Amino acid sequence: MWSHLREKGVKIPNISAGEIDRQVEPVLRAMENAGILIDRKVLSELQRRLEIRISKLEKEIYKAAGEKFNINSPSQMAELLFKKLKLPIFDLKKTKSGISTAAPELSKLKSKHKIIEPVLEYRELSKLVSTYLKPLPALVTKDGRIHTTYGQETSTGRMTSKNPNLQNIPIKGELGDEIRKAFIAPERMVLISADYSQIELRIVACLAQDEVMLKAFESGVDIHSKTASEIFGVPADKVTKEQRRAAKTVNFGVLYGQTSYGLSQALGINRQDAQNYIDKYFDVHTGIARYVKNMRAKADKDGYVETLFGFRRNIAELKSENWQTANAGERMAINTPVQGTAAEILKLAMIELDKEINRRPTTDDPPTGEAGRRPRLILTVHDELVAEAPEEDAESVSKMIKEVMEGAVKLCVPLEVEVAYGKNWLEAKH
DNA sequence: ACAATGGTCC
DNA sequence: ACTCGGACCATTGTA
C-alpha cells in the first residue's frame, strides 16, 4: 500500500509486520522478567499524605452538600448536584442514565457552587491512591521489582501493558512527579529514558507527503509554532504560548479525524472559530487533506487500511447504517496507519536494541550472589523506551539507544529521539 | 459477573 | 444527537 514511498526516500527494512511482532516477542518477555525496581517508601509516604488531604476534602464536600453521600458514585453525585443543589445543566453532557459528572463538565460549574472544586480535587487524589499508590506496592515481587505483562493484541499493532499497566503511570503535575520518583534504578545504576519526538506527526507527514510538514521536519523548526503561525496568520516569531498550545491541539486532532466540535471543546472556544482553524489547516496542508481523503476511500473500497509494514486493520464500521459508527470507522481509517506505523518503528528499535545490548559484556564481576550489572530494556510506553544501565555507562548507552532508535527506519523526514538518564523515572525525563 | 462511568497514559 | 485514535483499571450499581 505504501510502496510508492520508496521513491520518496523511504527505506523500509525487508520485514513484514507479522515478522516484527514475532521478533519483538522474546524482547518483551525479557523486559517482563527484568521488571522495574520500586521504592515502596515513596509510594507509601505519598499515599499517607494524600489520604490525609482526602479526608479533609470529604468533610468539606459533605459540609457544602449539607449531607453525606458516596462521593465515588456518579449517580449519587448527579442526584446531589442537579436535584438537591439544583445546579444548572445547560451545556452539560448527558450519559445514558442522566447528567454527566465527568471532570470537564464539573469544571464548567466551578463558579456556581463551592462544592465543585473540592470534588474535583477529591476525584484527582482518590484516583491516584486507588489506581496507583495502593495497588502498585502489592505487585512488587521478592526482587523488589514490578513485572508487568506485555501484549500485542491491539487493533493498531500497539503494545499493551497489564497487571499492572505501566503505560499509564501519571506524569502531569507535581503528583505525577512524585509517583515517578518511586520507579528507580538499582545501586550504581541509572534509568535511561528515550522517546521519539513527534513520531506520529513525522509519520503522517511522510505517508501524506505533505510538503509543508516535510519541510518543517527537515529544517527542524518547532512544528507546533509553525502550525500556529499558519492558522493564526502571524509571523513565526510572534506566536504566543496560547497560540502554540492551540496549534498543538490542532496537529494532534488531525491524526484522530477531529471535528470542529471536538476542537472547540478541547480549546474552550466556539465552534465557528474551531472550524476556521481546521479550514486554515487543510488550506495549508494539502497533503494531509489528500491523505484523509485517500484513507477514507481506501477503507471504503477495500474494507481495510494498512501500516507502512503491511499490518492490516479491517474496518467494518464504515459499512454501518449507523452514521456515528460509520464516522468512527473513518477516524480509524485515518489514524490506524499512523499509530500502527509508529508502533512498528518502536518494535524494530527494540529488536535492534536487544541485539546491541546483548553484545555488551556485563560490566562488573558480581560480588558473591549478586547479579552483575548490565544494560537492559525494562519498559516500553508507545513512543518511549526505558532502560537500566551501570551508571558509568550512562553516557555511552544513552548515545547507543538514541542512535539505534533514530536509525530504526529511514523515513522521508529525520526521526529525533530525546534521551536522558537519572536515578529515577522522573529524573530520566529531563 | 457485567455494564456504565470516570480517569490515567501515549 | 454527536463529535478524538489506541489502551487498562477502579468503583458503583444492577442482574
Coordinates of C-alpha atoms (C1' of nucleotides) in Angstrom, one line a residue:
Chain A
M1 CA 0.0 0.0 0.0
W2 CA 2.9 2.4 0.7
S3 CA 5.5 1.0 -1.7
H4 CA 5.4 4.2 -3.7
L5 CA 7.1 5.9 -0.8
R6 CA 10.3 4.0 -1.7
E7 CA 10.8 6.6 -4.4
K8 CA 10.4 9.4 -1.9
G9 CA 13.5 8.3 0.1
V10 CA 11.8 5.9 2.5
K11 CA 13.8 2.8 3.1
I12 CA 11.6 0.1 4.5
P13 CA 13.5 -2.8 6.0
N14 CA 12.5 -6.0 4.3
I15 CA 10.4 -7.4 7.1
S16 CA 6.6 -7.8 7.5
A17 CA 4.5 -6.5 10.4
G18 CA 3.9 -10.1 11.4
E19 CA 7.6 -10.9 11.4
I20 CA 8.3 -7.7 13.5
D21 CA 5.7 -9.0 16.0
R22 CA 7.4 -12.4 16.2
Q23 CA 10.8 -11.0 16.7
V24 CA 9.8 -8.5 19.3
E25 CA 8.1 -11.2 21.3
P26 CA 11.2 -12.6 23.1
V27 CA 12.3 -9.0 23.8
L28 CA 9.0 -8.3 25.5
R29 CA 9.3 -11.5 27.6
A30 CA 12.8 -10.4 28.7
M31 CA 11.5 -7.0 29.7
E32 CA 8.8 -8.6 31.7
N33 CA 11.3 -10.8 33.5
A34 CA 13.6 -7.8 34.1
G35 CA 10.8 -5.7 35.7
I36 CA 11.5 -2.3 37.2
L37 CA 12.7 -1.6 40.7
I38 CA 10.3 0.2 43.0
D39 CA 10.9 2.4 46.1
R40 CA 7.8 1.4 48.1
K41 CA 8.6 4.0 50.7
V42 CA 8.0 6.8 48.2
L43 CA 4.6 5.3 47.4
S44 CA 3.5 4.7 51.0
E45 CA 4.6 8.2 52.1
L46 CA 2.7 9.8 49.3
Q47 CA -0.3 7.7 50.0
R48 CA -0.3 8.8 53.6
R49 CA -0.1 12.4 52.6
L50 CA -2.9 12.2 50.1
E51 CA -5.2 10.2 52.4
I52 CA -5.0 13.0 55.0
R53 CA -5.9 15.5 52.3
I54 CA -8.7 13.3 51.0
S55 CA -10.4 13.0 54.4
K56 CA -10.3 16.8 54.8
L57 CA -11.8 17.2 51.3
E58 CA -14.5 14.6 52.3
K59 CA -15.6 16.8 55.3
E60 CA -15.6 19.9 53.1
I61 CA -17.7 18.2 50.5
Y62 CA -20.3 16.9 53.0
K63 CA -20.5 20.3 54.6
A64 CA -21.1 22.0 51.2
A65 CA -23.6 19.3 50.3
G66 CA -25.4 19.5 53.6
E67 CA -25.4 15.7 53.8
K68 CA -23.3 12.6 53.5
F69 CA -23.3 10.6 50.3
N70 CA -21.0 8.4 48.3
I71 CA -18.6 10.8 46.5
N72 CA -17.4 7.9 44.4
S73 CA -20.8 7.3 42.9
P74 CA -21.5 9.3 39.8
S75 CA -25.2 8.6 40.2
Q76 CA -25.3 9.9 43.8
M77 CA -23.1 12.9 42.7
A78 CA -25.6 13.8 39.9
E79 CA -28.5 13.4 42.2
L80 CA -26.9 15.8 44.7
L81 CA -25.6 18.4 42.2
F82 CA -28.6 18.6 39.9
K83 CA -31.6 17.7 42.1
K84 CA -30.7 18.8 45.6
L85 CA -28.4 21.7 44.8
K86 CA -30.2 22.4 41.5
L87 CA -27.0 23.4 39.6
P88 CA -27.7 24.4 36.0
I89 CA -27.4 21.5 33.5
F90 CA -27.3 23.8 30.4
D91 CA -24.4 22.8 28.2
L92 CA -23.6 19.7 30.2
K93 CA -23.0 16.4 28.5
K94 CA -25.5 13.6 29.2
T95 CA -24.9 9.9 29.9
K96 CA -27.3 7.0 29.2
S97 CA -28.6 7.3 32.7
G98 CA -28.6 11.1 33.3
I99 CA -26.3 14.1 33.5
S100 CA -22.5 13.5 33.3
T101 CA -20.4 14.4 36.3
A102 CA -17.1 13.9 34.4
A103 CA -14.4 16.4 35.3
P104 CA -14.7 18.6 32.1
E105 CA -18.4 19.0 32.8
L106 CA -18.0 19.8 36.5
S107 CA -15.3 22.4 35.7
K108 CA -18.0 24.4 33.9
L109 CA -19.8 24.7 37.3
K110 CA -16.9 25.9 39.4
S111 CA -18.3 29.4 39.7
K112 CA -21.8 28.1 40.6
H113 CA -21.1 26.3 43.8
K114 CA -18.3 25.9 46.3
I115 CA -18.6 22.1 46.3
I116 CA -17.2 21.7 42.8
E117 CA -13.5 22.4 43.5
P118 CA -13.2 20.0 46.4
V119 CA -15.0 17.4 44.4
L120 CA -12.5 17.7 41.6
E121 CA -9.6 17.6 43.9
Y122 CA -11.1 14.6 45.7
R123 CA -11.5 12.8 42.4
E124 CA -7.9 13.5 41.4
L125 CA -6.4 12.3 44.6
S126 CA -8.5 9.3 45.1
K127 CA -7.8 8.2 41.6
L128 CA -4.1 8.3 42.3
V129 CA -4.5 6.4 45.6
S130 CA -6.8 3.7 44.3
T131 CA -5.2 3.1 40.9
Y132 CA -1.5 3.6 41.7
L133 CA -0.5 4.1 45.3
K134 CA -2.4 1.2 46.8
P135 CA -2.1 -1.5 44.1
L136 CA 1.5 -1.0 43.0
P137 CA 3.2 -2.0 46.2
A138 CA 1.1 -5.2 46.3
L139 CA 2.6 -6.2 42.9
V140 CA 6.2 -5.8 44.0
T141 CA 7.9 -9.3 44.0
K142 CA 10.7 -10.6 46.1
D143 CA 13.3 -8.9 43.9
G144 CA 11.8 -5.6 44.8
R145 CA 10.5 -5.1 41.3
I146 CA 7.3 -4.9 39.4
H147 CA 6.8 -7.2 36.4
T148 CA 4.1 -6.1 34.0
T149 CA 2.8 -8.3 31.2
Y150 CA 3.1 -7.0 27.7
G151 CA 0.7 -7.9 24.9
Q152 CA 0.5 -7.1 21.2
E153 CA -3.2 -7.9 20.5
T154 CA -4.5 -4.4 19.6
S155 CA -6.3 -3.1 16.6
T156 CA -3.4 -0.9 15.5
G157 CA -0.4 -3.0 16.5
R158 CA 0.5 -1.1 19.6
M159 CA 1.7 -3.0 22.6
T160 CA -0.2 -3.1 25.9
S161 CA 0.8 -3.5 29.5
K162 CA -1.3 -5.0 32.2
N163 CA -1.0 -6.3 35.8
P164 CA -0.1 -3.5 36.3
N165 CA -0.4 -1.2 33.3
L166 CA 2.9 0.7 33.4
Q167 CA 1.9 2.7 30.3
N168 CA -0.4 5.0 32.2
I169 CA 1.7 6.0 35.2
P170 CA 0.9 9.6 36.0
I171 CA 3.2 12.3 34.6
K172 CA 1.2 15.5 34.8
G173 CA 1.7 17.8 37.7
E174 CA 3.6 17.7 40.9
L175 CA 1.9 14.4 42.0
G176 CA 2.9 12.7 38.7
D177 CA 6.4 13.7 39.5
E178 CA 6.1 12.3 43.0
I179 CA 4.9 8.9 41.7
R180 CA 7.6 8.6 39.1
K181 CA 10.2 9.1 41.8
A182 CA 9.2 5.6 43.0
F183 CA 10.4 4.0 39.8
I184 CA 14.1 3.7 40.5
A185 CA 17.4 2.3 39.3
P186 CA 19.3 -0.2 41.5
E187 CA 22.5 0.9 43.3
R188 CA 25.2 2.2 41.0
M189 CA 22.8 2.1 38.0
V190 CA 20.7 4.7 36.2
L191 CA 17.4 4.7 34.3
I192 CA 17.6 5.9 30.8
S193 CA 14.5 7.2 29.1
A194 CA 14.4 7.7 25.3
D195 CA 11.4 8.9 23.5
Y196 CA 10.7 9.7 19.8
S197 CA 9.9 13.3 19.3
Q198 CA 6.6 13.8 17.5
I199 CA 6.9 10.4 15.8
E200 CA 3.2 10.3 14.7
L201 CA 3.4 13.7 13.1
R202 CA 6.6 12.8 11.3
I203 CA 4.9 9.6 10.0
V204 CA 1.8 11.3 8.7
A205 CA 4.0 14.0 7.1
C206 CA 5.7 11.1 5.2
L207 CA 2.6 8.9 4.5
A208 CA 0.8 12.0 3.3
Q209 CA 3.8 13.5 1.5
D210 CA 2.6 16.9 2.9
E211 CA 5.1 19.4 1.5
V212 CA 4.8 21.9 4.3
M213 CA 5.2 19.4 7.1
L214 CA 8.0 17.6 5.4
K215 CA 9.9 20.9 5.0
A216 CA 9.2 21.7 8.7
F217 CA 10.7 18.5 9.9
E218 CA 13.7 18.7 7.6
S219 CA 14.5 22.1 8.7
G220 CA 14.0 21.3 12.4
V221 CA 11.6 24.1 13.2
D222 CA 9.2 23.8 16.1
I223 CA 6.2 22.2 14.3
H224 CA 3.5 23.5 16.7
S225 CA 4.8 27.0 16.4
K226 CA 4.8 26.7 12.6
T227 CA 1.2 25.4 12.6
A228 CA 0.2 28.3 14.9
S229 CA 1.7 30.8 12.5
E230 CA -0.2 29.2 9.7
I231 CA -3.6 29.0 11.2
F232 CA -3.4 32.3 13.1
G233 CA -1.7 34.2 10.2
V234 CA 1.0 35.6 12.4
P235 CA 4.8 35.6 11.8
A236 CA 6.6 32.5 13.3
D237 CA 8.4 34.7 15.9
K238 CA 5.2 36.4 17.0
V239 CA 3.4 33.2 18.0
T240 CA 2.1 33.3 21.6
K241 CA 2.2 30.4 24.0
E242 CA -1.5 30.2 23.9
Q243 CA -1.5 30.0 20.1
R244 CA 1.1 27.3 20.1
R245 CA -0.9 25.3 22.6
A246 CA -4.0 25.6 20.3
A247 CA -1.9 24.6 17.3
K248 CA -0.6 21.6 19.1
T249 CA -4.2 20.5 19.7
V250 CA -5.0 21.0 16.1
N251 CA -2.0 19.0 15.0
F252 CA -3.0 16.0 17.2
G253 CA -6.6 16.4 16.4
V254 CA -5.9 15.9 12.7
L255 CA -4.4 12.5 13.5
Y256 CA -7.7 11.4 15.0
G257 CA -10.0 13.0 12.5
Q258 CA -11.2 15.5 15.0
T259 CA -14.3 17.6 14.2
S260 CA -14.9 21.3 14.8
Y261 CA -17.0 20.4 17.8
G262 CA -14.2 18.3 19.3
L263 CA -11.7 21.0 18.7
S264 CA -13.9 23.7 20.2
Q265 CA -14.4 21.6 23.3
A266 CA -10.7 20.9 23.6
L267 CA -9.8 24.5 23.3
G268 CA -12.8 26.1 25.0
I269 CA -13.6 28.2 22.0
N270 CA -16.7 28.4 19.9
R271 CA -17.4 26.0 17.1
Q272 CA -17.1 28.5 14.3
D273 CA -13.6 29.6 15.3
A274 CA -12.6 26.0 15.6
Q275 CA -13.9 25.3 12.1
N276 CA -11.9 28.3 10.8
Y277 CA -8.7 26.9 12.3
I278 CA -9.4 23.5 10.7
D279 CA -10.1 25.0 7.3
K280 CA -7.0 27.1 7.5
Y281 CA -5.0 24.0 8.4
F282 CA -6.2 22.0 5.5
D283 CA -5.7 25.0 3.2
V284 CA -2.0 24.9 4.0
H285 CA -1.6 21.2 4.4
T286 CA -3.0 19.9 1.2
G287 CA -1.0 16.6 1.6
I288 CA -2.8 15.9 4.8
A289 CA -6.2 16.7 3.3
R290 CA -5.4 14.3 0.4
Y291 CA -4.3 11.6 2.9
V292 CA -7.5 11.9 4.9
K293 CA -9.5 11.6 1.6
N294 CA -7.4 8.7 0.4
M295 CA -7.7 6.7 3.7
R296 CA -11.5 7.1 3.7
A297 CA -11.7 6.0 0.1
K298 CA -9.3 3.1 0.6
A299 CA -11.2 1.8 3.6
D300 CA -14.5 2.2 1.8
K301 CA -13.3 0.4 -1.3
D302 CA -11.2 -2.4 0.3
G303 CA -12.6 -2.6 3.8
Y304 CA -9.2 -2.2 5.4
V305 CA -6.2 0.1 5.7
E306 CA -2.5 -0.7 6.1
T307 CA 0.5 0.5 8.0
L308 CA 4.0 1.0 6.5
F309 CA 5.0 -2.6 7.2
G310 CA 1.7 -4.1 5.9
F311 CA -0.3 -4.6 9.1
R312 CA -4.0 -4.6 8.0
R313 CA -6.9 -3.4 10.0
N314 CA -10.3 -4.4 8.8
I315 CA -12.8 -1.6 9.3
A316 CA -16.3 -3.0 9.1
E317 CA -17.6 0.1 10.8
L318 CA -17.5 2.1 7.6
K319 CA -20.3 0.0 6.1
S320 CA -22.6 0.6 9.1
E321 CA -26.0 2.0 8.6
N322 CA -25.5 4.0 11.8
W323 CA -23.8 7.2 10.7
Q324 CA -22.0 7.6 14.1
T325 CA -20.4 4.1 13.7
A326 CA -19.5 4.9 10.1
N327 CA -17.9 8.2 11.2
A328 CA -15.9 6.3 13.8
G329 CA -14.8 4.0 11.1
E330 CA -13.5 6.9 9.1
R331 CA -11.4 8.1 12.0
M332 CA -10.0 4.7 12.5
A333 CA -9.0 4.6 8.8
I334 CA -7.2 8.0 9.2
N335 CA -5.5 7.1 12.5
T336 CA -4.5 3.4 12.2
P337 CA -1.8 3.7 9.6
V338 CA -0.1 6.4 11.6
Q339 CA -0.4 4.9 15.1
G340 CA 0.4 1.4 13.7
T341 CA 3.5 2.5 11.9
A342 CA 4.8 4.3 15.0
A343 CA 4.3 1.0 16.9
E344 CA 6.2 -0.9 14.2
I345 CA 9.1 1.5 14.3
L346 CA 9.4 1.3 18.1
K347 CA 9.3 -2.5 17.8
L348 CA 12.1 -2.5 15.2
A349 CA 14.1 -0.3 17.5
M350 CA 13.5 -2.7 20.4
I351 CA 14.6 -5.7 18.3
E352 CA 17.8 -3.9 17.3
L353 CA 18.5 -2.6 20.8
D354 CA 18.1 -6.0 22.3
K355 CA 20.7 -7.4 19.9
E356 CA 23.1 -4.5 20.5
I357 CA 22.7 -4.6 24.3
N358 CA 23.3 -8.3 24.4
R359 CA 26.6 -7.8 22.6
R360 CA 27.8 -5.8 25.5
P361 CA 29.5 -7.7 28.4
T362 CA 28.4 -7.5 32.0
T363 CA 30.3 -4.5 33.5
D364 CA 31.1 -6.0 36.8
D365 CA 32.4 -9.2 38.3
P366 CA 29.4 -9.5 40.6
P367 CA 30.2 -9.9 44.3
T368 CA 29.1 -13.2 45.6
G369 CA 25.5 -13.9 44.9
E370 CA 24.8 -10.5 43.3
A371 CA 23.6 -10.3 39.7
G372 CA 26.1 -8.5 37.5
R373 CA 25.2 -5.0 36.4
R374 CA 24.5 -4.7 32.7
P375 CA 22.2 -2.6 30.5
R376 CA 18.8 -4.0 29.7
L377 CA 15.5 -2.7 28.3
I378 CA 12.8 -2.6 31.0
L379 CA 9.8 -0.5 29.8
T380 CA 8.1 0.4 26.6
V381 CA 5.4 3.2 26.5
H382 CA 4.3 3.7 22.9
D383 CA 7.0 6.2 21.8
E384 CA 9.3 5.8 24.8
L385 CA 11.8 3.1 25.9
V386 CA 13.2 2.9 29.4
A387 CA 16.5 1.0 30.0
E388 CA 18.6 0.4 33.0
A389 CA 22.4 0.7 32.8
P390 CA 25.5 0.8 35.0
E391 CA 26.0 4.5 35.9
E392 CA 29.5 4.7 34.5
D393 CA 28.0 3.6 31.1
A394 CA 25.1 6.1 31.2
E395 CA 26.5 8.3 28.5
S396 CA 27.6 5.6 26.1
V397 CA 24.4 3.5 26.4
S398 CA 22.3 6.7 26.1
K399 CA 24.1 7.5 22.9
M400 CA 23.7 4.0 21.6
I401 CA 20.0 3.9 22.3
K402 CA 19.4 7.2 20.6
E403 CA 21.3 6.2 17.5
V404 CA 19.5 2.8 17.2
M405 CA 16.1 4.4 17.7
E406 CA 16.8 7.2 15.2
G407 CA 18.1 4.7 12.7
A408 CA 15.4 2.1 13.0
V409 CA 13.9 3.1 9.7
K410 CA 14.7 5.8 7.1
L411 CA 11.5 7.8 6.6
C412 CA 11.2 10.9 4.4
V413 CA 12.0 13.0 7.4
P414 CA 14.5 12.5 10.2
L415 CA 13.5 10.7 13.4
E416 CA 14.6 12.5 16.5
V417 CA 15.0 10.9 19.9
E418 CA 15.2 12.7 23.2
V419 CA 17.2 10.8 25.8
A420 CA 18.0 11.5 29.4
Y421 CA 19.1 9.5 32.5
G422 CA 18.9 9.7 36.2
K423 CA 18.3 7.7 39.4
N424 CA 14.6 7.5 38.9
W425 CA 12.0 7.8 36.1
L426 CA 11.3 11.5 36.8
E427 CA 15.0 12.4 36.6
A428 CA 15.3 10.3 33.4
K429 CA 12.8 12.5 31.7
H430 CA 14.6 15.9 31.9
Chain B
dA1 C1' -20.4 -11.4 36.5
dC2 C1' -21.2 -7.5 33.8
dA3 C1' -22.2 -2.7 32.2
dA4 C1' -21.7 2.1 32.9
dT5 C1' -18.9 5.9 34.4
dG6 C1' -14.8 8.1 35.0
dG7 C1' -9.8 8.7 34.7
dT8 C1' -4.7 7.8 33.7
dC9 C1' -1.2 7.4 29.7
dC10 C1' 0.6 8.0 24.6
Chain C
dA1 C1' -27.8 14.0 18.7
dC2 C1' -22.9 13.6 18.4
dT3 C1' -18.5 14.7 17.8
dC4 C1' -10.6 12.2 19.2
dG5 C1' -7.4 7.4 17.7
dG6 C1' -5.4 3.4 21.0
dA7 C1' -5.1 1.0 25.7
dC8 C1' -6.1 -0.7 31.2
dC9 C1' -8.2 -0.2 35.7
dA10 C1' -11.1 1.2 39.9
dT11 C1' -15.7 1.9 41.7
dT12 C1' -20.6 1.6 41.7
dG13 C1' -24.8 -0.5 40.9
dT14 C1' -27.6 -3.9 38.5
dA15 C1' -28.6 -8.6 37.2

